[in-house]
Amino acid sequence: GAGVSQSPSNKVTEKGKDVELRCDPISGHTALYWYRQSLGQGLEFLIYFQGNSAPDKSGLPSDRFSAERTGGSVSTLTIQRTQQEDSAVYLCASSLAPGTGGLGYTFGSGTRLTVV
Amino acid sequence: SQQGEEDPQALSIQEGENATMNCSYKTSINNLQWYRQNSGRGLVHLILIRSNEREKHSGRLRVTLDTSKKSSSLLITASRAADTASYFCATVPTDSWGKFQFGAGTQVVVTP
């Protein structure tokens, strides 16, 4: 597609429920990244994919968080047993390759997750 | 802790004035990038400067990088109300290309 697409754009869920966030990167971008941003804060790295593999998962806050990418394209970020502290905007970005120069990342508009 | 840290945290200026914000970081980097974010969503890539570059220009933007001081600055000249946004620096460490580190950002308000 023309840009990075994330869905849903907004999600309200009850504490303890599982949620799945989707990211559809720009076609041809091999690298895909997940970040989250809490209210008024900077971006916190979660995980990045090169193709279907995740060389760096160090940012995932707990084992309730997992992510996968299939076919080198769409990625899903799953949060199990959501907690109120999981409330944030979850941003996805893609690039031609990790750290690729010149163009930076292209970000999606994010999914605003609210856990009540 | 944040790899990139911007200062000031907030900046309020009038249209036509210049806005300068700084970013400091801790580890060796491959490059440093500046992003703009409006209304808490949609980061937009502004400019990238590589570790072997000292200054770069793009339109009304001027970025400097001092690797000896591990710092960068972003200058917006002749600011406009539309420049009102949060500005983030992001560093790409040399040992983990996929793991950008963002600072907490500088919130810029440009009043007409």
PDB file of C-alpha atoms in Angstrom:
ATOM      1  CA  GLY A   1       0.000   0.000   0.000  1.00  0.00           C
ATOM      2  CA  ALA A   2       0.863   3.655  -0.123  1.00  0.00           C
ATOM      3  CA  GLY A   3       1.461   3.938   3.597  1.00  0.00           C
ATOM      4  CA  VAL A   4       1.602   1.938   6.789  1.00  0.00           C
ATOM      5  CA  SER A   5      -1.873   0.897   7.820  1.00  0.00           C
ATOM      6  CA  GLN A   6      -2.835   0.015  11.367  1.00  0.00           C
ATOM      7  CA  SER A   7      -6.061  -1.383  12.674  1.00  0.00           C
ATOM      8  CA  PRO A   8      -8.093  -0.813  14.645  1.00  0.00           C
ATOM      9  CA  SER A   9      -7.450   2.901  15.062  1.00  0.00           C
ATOM     10  CA  ASN A  10      -9.055   2.814  18.479  1.00  0.00           C
ATOM     11  CA  LYS A  11      -9.705  -0.077  20.824  1.00  0.00           C
ATOM     12  CA  VAL A  12     -11.366  -0.050  24.219  1.00  0.00           C
ATOM     13  CA  THR A  13     -11.117  -3.299  26.095  1.00  0.00           C
ATOM     14  CA  GLU A  14     -11.852  -4.580  29.542  1.00  0.00           C
ATOM     15  CA  LYS A  15      -9.037  -5.455  31.865  1.00  0.00           C
ATOM     16  CA  GLY A  16      -8.092  -9.095  31.516  1.00  0.00           C
ATOM     17  CA  LYS A  17      -9.175  -9.456  27.907  1.00  0.00           C
ATOM     18  CA  ASP A  18      -6.804 -10.214  25.036  1.00  0.00           C
ATOM     19  CA  VAL A  19      -6.338  -7.771  22.168  1.00  0.00           C
ATOM     20  CA  GLU A  20      -4.769  -8.081  18.767  1.00  0.00           C
ATOM     21  CA  LEU A  21      -3.356  -5.109  16.892  1.00  0.00           C
ATOM     22  CA  ARG A  22      -2.575  -5.279  13.214  1.00  0.00           C
ATOM     23  CA  CYS A  23       0.005  -3.543  11.079  1.00  0.00           C
ATOM     24  CA  ASP A  24       0.201  -3.639   7.309  1.00  0.00           C
ATOM     25  CA  PRO A  25       3.536  -2.173   6.196  1.00  0.00           C
ATOM     26  CA  ILE A  26       4.464  -0.515   2.952  1.00  0.00           C
ATOM     27  CA  SER A  27       4.808  -3.093   0.217  1.00  0.00           C
ATOM     28  CA  GLY A  28       8.423  -4.149  -0.190  1.00  0.00           C
ATOM     29  CA  HIS A  29       9.547  -2.926   3.225  1.00  0.00           C
ATOM     30  CA  THR A  30      11.401  -5.798   4.853  1.00  0.00           C
ATOM     31  CA  ALA A  31      11.775  -4.199   8.278  1.00  0.00           C
ATOM     32  CA  LEU A  32       8.826  -3.619  10.574  1.00  0.00           C
ATOM     33  CA  TYR A  33       8.835  -2.047  14.010  1.00  0.00           C
ATOM     34  CA  TRP A  34       6.441  -1.766  16.934  1.00  0.00           C
ATOM     35  CA  TYR A  35       6.603   1.080  19.403  1.00  0.00           C
ATOM     36  CA  ARG A  36       4.225   2.347  22.016  1.00  0.00           C
ATOM     37  CA  GLN A  37       3.677   5.802  23.339  1.00  0.00           C
ATOM     38  CA  SER A  38       2.039   6.526  26.660  1.00  0.00           C
ATOM     39  CA  LEU A  39       0.289   9.841  27.205  1.00  0.00           C
ATOM     40  CA  GLY A  40       2.766  12.707  26.975  1.00  0.00           C
ATOM     41  CA  GLN A  41       5.735  10.388  26.686  1.00  0.00           C
ATOM     42  CA  GLY A  42       8.266   9.516  24.042  1.00  0.00           C
ATOM     43  CA  LEU A  43       8.228   6.338  22.027  1.00  0.00           C
ATOM     44  CA  GLU A  44       9.157   3.062  23.653  1.00  0.00           C
ATOM     45  CA  PHE A  45      10.659   0.375  21.452  1.00  0.00           C
ATOM     46  CA  LEU A  46       8.879  -2.971  21.627  1.00  0.00           C
ATOM     47  CA  ILE A  47      10.137  -5.237  18.834  1.00  0.00           C
ATOM     48  CA  TYR A  48      11.347  -5.196  15.278  1.00  0.00           C
ATOM     49  CA  PHE A  49      11.166  -7.699  12.445  1.00  0.00           C
ATOM     50  CA  GLN A  50      13.511  -8.293   9.582  1.00  0.00           C
ATOM     51  CA  GLY A  51      11.400 -10.385   7.254  1.00  0.00           C
ATOM     52  CA  ASN A  52       9.517 -12.823   9.442  1.00  0.00           C
ATOM     53  CA  SER A  53      12.112 -13.065  12.168  1.00  0.00           C
ATOM     54  CA  ALA A  54      12.481 -10.811  15.182  1.00  0.00           C
ATOM     55  CA  PRO A  55      16.170 -10.149  15.907  1.00  0.00           C
ATOM     56  CA  ASP A  56      15.332  -7.919  18.834  1.00  0.00           C
ATOM     57  CA  LYS A  57      12.407  -8.560  21.178  1.00  0.00           C
ATOM     58  CA  SER A  58      14.031  -6.855  24.113  1.00  0.00           C
ATOM     59  CA  GLY A  59      11.436  -4.122  24.346  1.00  0.00           C
ATOM     60  CA  LEU A  60       8.443  -6.334  25.001  1.00  0.00           C
ATOM     61  CA  PRO A  61       7.358  -5.372  28.540  1.00  0.00           C
ATOM     62  CA  SER A  62       6.274  -8.822  29.696  1.00  0.00           C
ATOM     63  CA  ASP A  63       5.386 -12.288  28.473  1.00  0.00           C
ATOM     64  CA  ARG A  64       1.823 -11.077  27.976  1.00  0.00           C
ATOM     65  CA  PHE A  65       3.087  -9.341  24.847  1.00  0.00           C
ATOM     66  CA  SER A  66       3.880 -11.221  21.677  1.00  0.00           C
ATOM     67  CA  ALA A  67       4.181 -10.360  18.027  1.00  0.00           C
ATOM     68  CA  GLU A  68       4.424 -12.234  14.805  1.00  0.00           C
ATOM     69  CA  ARG A  69       4.875 -11.458  11.177  1.00  0.00           C
ATOM     70  CA  THR A  70       3.899 -13.749   8.375  1.00  0.00           C
ATOM     71  CA  GLY A  71       4.817 -13.665   4.720  1.00  0.00           C
ATOM     72  CA  GLY A  72       7.200 -10.808   5.379  1.00  0.00           C
ATOM     73  CA  SER A  73       4.241  -8.470   5.393  1.00  0.00           C
ATOM     74  CA  VAL A  74       1.442  -8.069   7.937  1.00  0.00           C
ATOM     75  CA  SER A  75       2.320  -8.148  11.616  1.00  0.00           C
ATOM     76  CA  THR A  76       0.115  -8.630  14.639  1.00  0.00           C
ATOM     77  CA  LEU A  77       0.895  -7.544  18.165  1.00  0.00           C
ATOM     78  CA  THR A  78      -1.034  -9.502  20.769  1.00  0.00           C
ATOM     79  CA  ILE A  79      -1.495  -8.449  24.350  1.00  0.00           C
ATOM     80  CA  GLN A  80      -2.936 -11.093  26.631  1.00  0.00           C
ATOM     81  CA  ARG A  81      -4.764 -10.402  29.877  1.00  0.00           C
ATOM     82  CA  THR A  82      -4.591  -6.659  29.337  1.00  0.00           C
ATOM     83  CA  GLN A  83      -3.840  -4.372  32.251  1.00  0.00           C
ATOM     84  CA  GLN A  84      -4.602  -0.682  32.655  1.00  0.00           C
ATOM     85  CA  GLU A  85      -0.912   0.171  32.264  1.00  0.00           C
ATOM     86  CA  ASP A  86      -1.088  -1.256  28.759  1.00  0.00           C
ATOM     87  CA  SER A  87      -3.173   1.758  27.727  1.00  0.00           C
ATOM     88  CA  ALA A  88      -1.157   3.663  25.137  1.00  0.00           C
ATOM     89  CA  VAL A  89      -0.907   4.399  21.450  1.00  0.00           C
ATOM     90  CA  TYR A  90       0.746   1.505  19.673  1.00  0.00           C
ATOM     91  CA  LEU A  91       2.662   2.648  16.623  1.00  0.00           C
ATOM     92  CA  CYS A  92       3.950   0.541  13.801  1.00  0.00           C
ATOM     93  CA  ALA A  93       6.582   1.617  11.300  1.00  0.00           C
ATOM     94  CA  SER A  94       8.323   0.055   8.355  1.00  0.00           C
ATOM     95  CA  SER A  95      11.447   0.666   6.335  1.00  0.00           C
ATOM     96  CA  LEU A  96      13.258  -0.896   3.422  1.00  0.00           C
ATOM     97  CA  ALA A  97      15.750  -2.486   5.801  1.00  0.00           C
ATOM     98  CA  PRO A  98      16.734  -2.034   9.446  1.00  0.00           C
ATOM     99  CA  GLY A  99      18.318   1.310  10.083  1.00  0.00           C
ATOM    100  CA  THR A 100      18.174   2.106   6.412  1.00  0.00           C
ATOM    101  CA  GLY A 101      19.536   5.492   5.665  1.00  0.00           C
ATOM    102  CA  GLY A 102      18.041   8.446   3.938  1.00  0.00           C
ATOM    103  CA  LEU A 103      14.383   7.806   4.346  1.00  0.00           C
ATOM    104  CA  GLY A 104      13.882   6.997   7.985  1.00  0.00           C
ATOM    105  CA  TYR A 105      10.844   5.143   9.033  1.00  0.00           C
ATOM    106  CA  THR A 106       7.319   5.471   7.774  1.00  0.00           C
ATOM    107  CA  PHE A 107       4.884   5.345  10.650  1.00  0.00           C
ATOM    108  CA  GLY A 108       1.266   4.338  10.718  1.00  0.00           C
ATOM    109  CA  SER A 109      -1.321   6.421  12.530  1.00  0.00           C
ATOM    110  CA  GLY A 110      -1.308   4.057  15.469  1.00  0.00           C
ATOM    111  CA  THR A 111      -3.847   2.150  17.512  1.00  0.00           C
ATOM    112  CA  ARG A 112      -5.062   3.916  20.635  1.00  0.00           C
ATOM    113  CA  LEU A 113      -5.638   1.191  23.214  1.00  0.00           C
ATOM    114  CA  THR A 114      -7.638   1.964  26.322  1.00  0.00           C
ATOM    115  CA  VAL A 115      -7.978  -0.670  29.004  1.00  0.00           C
ATOM    116  CA  VAL A 116     -10.862  -0.026  31.375  1.00  0.00           C
TER     117      VAL A 116
ATOM    118  CA  SER B   1      16.332   5.468  30.337  1.00  0.00           C
ATOM    119  CA  GLN B   2      15.804   7.272  27.064  1.00  0.00           C
ATOM    120  CA  GLN B   3      18.704   7.140  24.639  1.00  0.00           C
ATOM    121  CA  GLY B   4      17.761  10.448  23.098  1.00  0.00           C
ATOM    122  CA  GLU B   5      16.761  13.282  25.356  1.00  0.00           C
ATOM    123  CA  GLU B   6      15.469  16.511  23.964  1.00  0.00           C
ATOM    124  CA  ASP B   7      15.545  19.922  25.521  1.00  0.00           C
ATOM    125  CA  PRO B   8      13.737  22.081  26.091  1.00  0.00           C
ATOM    126  CA  GLN B   9      10.666  20.032  26.916  1.00  0.00           C
ATOM    127  CA  ALA B  10       8.461  22.847  25.674  1.00  0.00           C
ATOM    128  CA  LEU B  11       9.019  25.887  23.508  1.00  0.00           C
ATOM    129  CA  SER B  12       6.630  28.713  22.774  1.00  0.00           C
ATOM    130  CA  ILE B  13       7.461  31.216  20.036  1.00  0.00           C
ATOM    131  CA  GLN B  14       5.781  33.614  17.639  1.00  0.00           C
ATOM    132  CA  GLU B  15       5.476  33.169  13.925  1.00  0.00           C
ATOM    133  CA  GLY B  16       8.587  34.263  12.098  1.00  0.00           C
ATOM    134  CA  GLU B  17      10.928  33.440  14.958  1.00  0.00           C
ATOM    135  CA  ASN B  18      13.411  30.600  14.891  1.00  0.00           C
ATOM    136  CA  ALA B  19      12.958  27.515  17.058  1.00  0.00           C
ATOM    137  CA  THR B  20      15.949  25.552  18.306  1.00  0.00           C
ATOM    138  CA  MET B  21      15.812  22.290  20.157  1.00  0.00           C
ATOM    139  CA  ASN B  22      18.556  19.937  21.242  1.00  0.00           C
ATOM    140  CA  CYS B  23      18.987  16.219  21.609  1.00  0.00           C
ATOM    141  CA  SER B  24      21.596  14.367  23.633  1.00  0.00           C
ATOM    142  CA  TYR B  25      22.318  10.679  23.514  1.00  0.00           C
ATOM    143  CA  LYS B  26      24.543   8.182  25.254  1.00  0.00           C
ATOM    144  CA  THR B  27      25.856   5.449  22.958  1.00  0.00           C
ATOM    145  CA  SER B  28      27.555   5.299  19.582  1.00  0.00           C
ATOM    146  CA  ILE B  29      25.156   5.856  16.746  1.00  0.00           C
ATOM    147  CA  ASN B  30      24.959   5.098  13.056  1.00  0.00           C
ATOM    148  CA  ASN B  31      22.639   8.013  12.389  1.00  0.00           C
ATOM    149  CA  LEU B  32      20.226  10.346  14.110  1.00  0.00           C
ATOM    150  CA  GLN B  33      16.803  11.299  12.843  1.00  0.00           C
ATOM    151  CA  TRP B  34      14.268  13.956  13.706  1.00  0.00           C
ATOM    152  CA  TYR B  35      10.535  13.370  13.601  1.00  0.00           C
ATOM    153  CA  ARG B  36       7.473  15.548  14.041  1.00  0.00           C
ATOM    154  CA  GLN B  37       4.259  14.405  15.651  1.00  0.00           C
ATOM    155  CA  ASN B  38       0.932  16.172  15.561  1.00  0.00           C
ATOM    156  CA  SER B  39      -1.817  15.509  18.107  1.00  0.00           C
ATOM    157  CA  GLY B  40      -0.191  12.396  19.566  1.00  0.00           C
ATOM    158  CA  ARG B  41      -0.388  10.396  16.350  1.00  0.00           C
ATOM    159  CA  GLY B  42       1.322  10.082  12.972  1.00  0.00           C
ATOM    160  CA  LEU B  43       5.043  10.647  13.274  1.00  0.00           C
ATOM    161  CA  VAL B  44       6.559  12.190  10.202  1.00  0.00           C
ATOM    162  CA  HIS B  45      10.190  11.753   9.328  1.00  0.00           C
ATOM    163  CA  LEU B  46      11.879  15.134   8.880  1.00  0.00           C
ATOM    164  CA  ILE B  47      15.567  14.605   8.360  1.00  0.00           C
ATOM    165  CA  LEU B  48      18.369  12.101   8.891  1.00  0.00           C
ATOM    166  CA  ILE B  49      21.982  12.912   9.624  1.00  0.00           C
ATOM    167  CA  ARG B  50      24.668  10.266   9.538  1.00  0.00           C
ATOM    168  CA  SER B  51      27.383   9.947  12.139  1.00  0.00           C
ATOM    169  CA  ASN B  52      30.030  11.212   9.691  1.00  0.00           C
ATOM    170  CA  GLU B  53      28.034  14.339   8.857  1.00  0.00           C
ATOM    171  CA  ARG B  54      28.084  17.559  10.845  1.00  0.00           C
ATOM    172  CA  GLU B  55      25.281  19.595   9.348  1.00  0.00           C
ATOM    173  CA  LYS B  56      22.348  19.031   7.068  1.00  0.00           C
ATOM    174  CA  HIS B  57      19.636  21.256   5.621  1.00  0.00           C
ATOM    175  CA  SER B  58      16.151  20.558   4.360  1.00  0.00           C
ATOM    176  CA  GLY B  59      13.985  23.538   3.523  1.00  0.00           C
ATOM    177  CA  ARG B  60      13.583  25.571   6.712  1.00  0.00           C
ATOM    178  CA  LEU B  61      15.207  22.850   8.791  1.00  0.00           C
ATOM    179  CA  ARG B  62      18.842  22.750   9.812  1.00  0.00           C
ATOM    180  CA  VAL B  63      20.265  19.872  11.787  1.00  0.00           C
ATOM    181  CA  THR B  64      23.695  19.681  13.356  1.00  0.00           C
ATOM    182  CA  LEU B  65      25.437  16.699  14.890  1.00  0.00           C
ATOM    183  CA  ASP B  66      28.381  16.717  17.268  1.00  0.00           C
ATOM    184  CA  THR B  67      29.412  13.132  17.896  1.00  0.00           C
ATOM    185  CA  SER B  68      32.131  14.176  20.342  1.00  0.00           C
ATOM    186  CA  LYS B  69      29.473  15.731  22.556  1.00  0.00           C
ATOM    187  CA  LYS B  70      26.847  13.162  21.570  1.00  0.00           C
ATOM    188  CA  SER B  71      24.379  15.898  20.771  1.00  0.00           C
ATOM    189  CA  SER B  72      22.298  17.210  17.906  1.00  0.00           C
ATOM    190  CA  SER B  73      20.252  20.319  17.330  1.00  0.00           C
ATOM    191  CA  LEU B  74      17.254  21.021  15.145  1.00  0.00           C
ATOM    192  CA  LEU B  75      16.652  24.585  13.998  1.00  0.00           C
ATOM    193  CA  ILE B  76      13.392  25.606  12.376  1.00  0.00           C
ATOM    194  CA  THR B  77      13.759  28.993  10.729  1.00  0.00           C
ATOM    195  CA  ALA B  78      10.945  31.492  10.131  1.00  0.00           C
ATOM    196  CA  SER B  79       8.485  29.349  12.052  1.00  0.00           C
ATOM    197  CA  ARG B  80       4.822  29.117  11.096  1.00  0.00           C
ATOM    198  CA  ALA B  81       1.728  28.220  13.082  1.00  0.00           C
ATOM    199  CA  ALA B  82       1.672  24.923  11.157  1.00  0.00           C
ATOM    200  CA  ASP B  83       5.010  24.012  12.776  1.00  0.00           C
ATOM    201  CA  THR B  84       3.193  23.556  16.077  1.00  0.00           C
ATOM    202  CA  ALA B  85       3.891  19.935  17.006  1.00  0.00           C
ATOM    203  CA  SER B  86       6.080  17.716  19.126  1.00  0.00           C
ATOM    204  CA  TYR B  87       9.551  17.047  17.797  1.00  0.00           C
ATOM    205  CA  PHE B  88      11.483  13.884  18.596  1.00  0.00           C
ATOM    206  CA  CYS B  89      15.009  12.821  17.920  1.00  0.00           C
ATOM    207  CA  ALA B  90      15.661   9.160  17.288  1.00  0.00           C
ATOM    208  CA  THR B  91      19.071   7.540  17.396  1.00  0.00           C
ATOM    209  CA  VAL B  92      20.082   4.399  15.545  1.00  0.00           C
ATOM    210  CA  PRO B  93      22.739   2.660  17.634  1.00  0.00           C
ATOM    211  CA  THR B  94      25.640   1.015  15.834  1.00  0.00           C
ATOM    212  CA  ASP B  95      25.057  -2.304  17.614  1.00  0.00           C
ATOM    213  CA  SER B  96      21.337  -2.656  16.993  1.00  0.00           C
ATOM    214  CA  TRP B  97      20.182  -1.194  13.731  1.00  0.00           C
ATOM    215  CA  GLY B  98      16.569  -2.034  14.218  1.00  0.00           C
ATOM    216  CA  LYS B  99      16.244  -0.534  17.660  1.00  0.00           C
ATOM    217  CA  PHE B 100      15.685   3.169  17.324  1.00  0.00           C
ATOM    218  CA  GLN B 101      15.664   5.049  20.586  1.00  0.00           C
ATOM    219  CA  PHE B 102      13.379   8.042  20.893  1.00  0.00           C
ATOM    220  CA  GLY B 103      13.520  10.839  23.393  1.00  0.00           C
ATOM    221  CA  ALA B 104      10.523  12.313  25.189  1.00  0.00           C
ATOM    222  CA  GLY B 105      10.257  15.130  22.675  1.00  0.00           C
ATOM    223  CA  THR B 106      10.062  18.900  22.575  1.00  0.00           C
ATOM    224  CA  GLN B 107       6.597  20.390  22.354  1.00  0.00           C
ATOM    225  CA  VAL B 108       6.676  23.470  20.133  1.00  0.00           C
ATOM    226  CA  VAL B 109       3.844  25.993  20.007  1.00  0.00           C
ATOM    227  CA  VAL B 110       3.976  28.705  17.363  1.00  0.00           C
ATOM    228  CA  THR B 111       1.491  31.508  17.865  1.00  0.00           C
ATOM    229  CA  PRO B 112       0.358  33.749  14.996  1.00  0.00           C
TER     230      PRO B 112
END
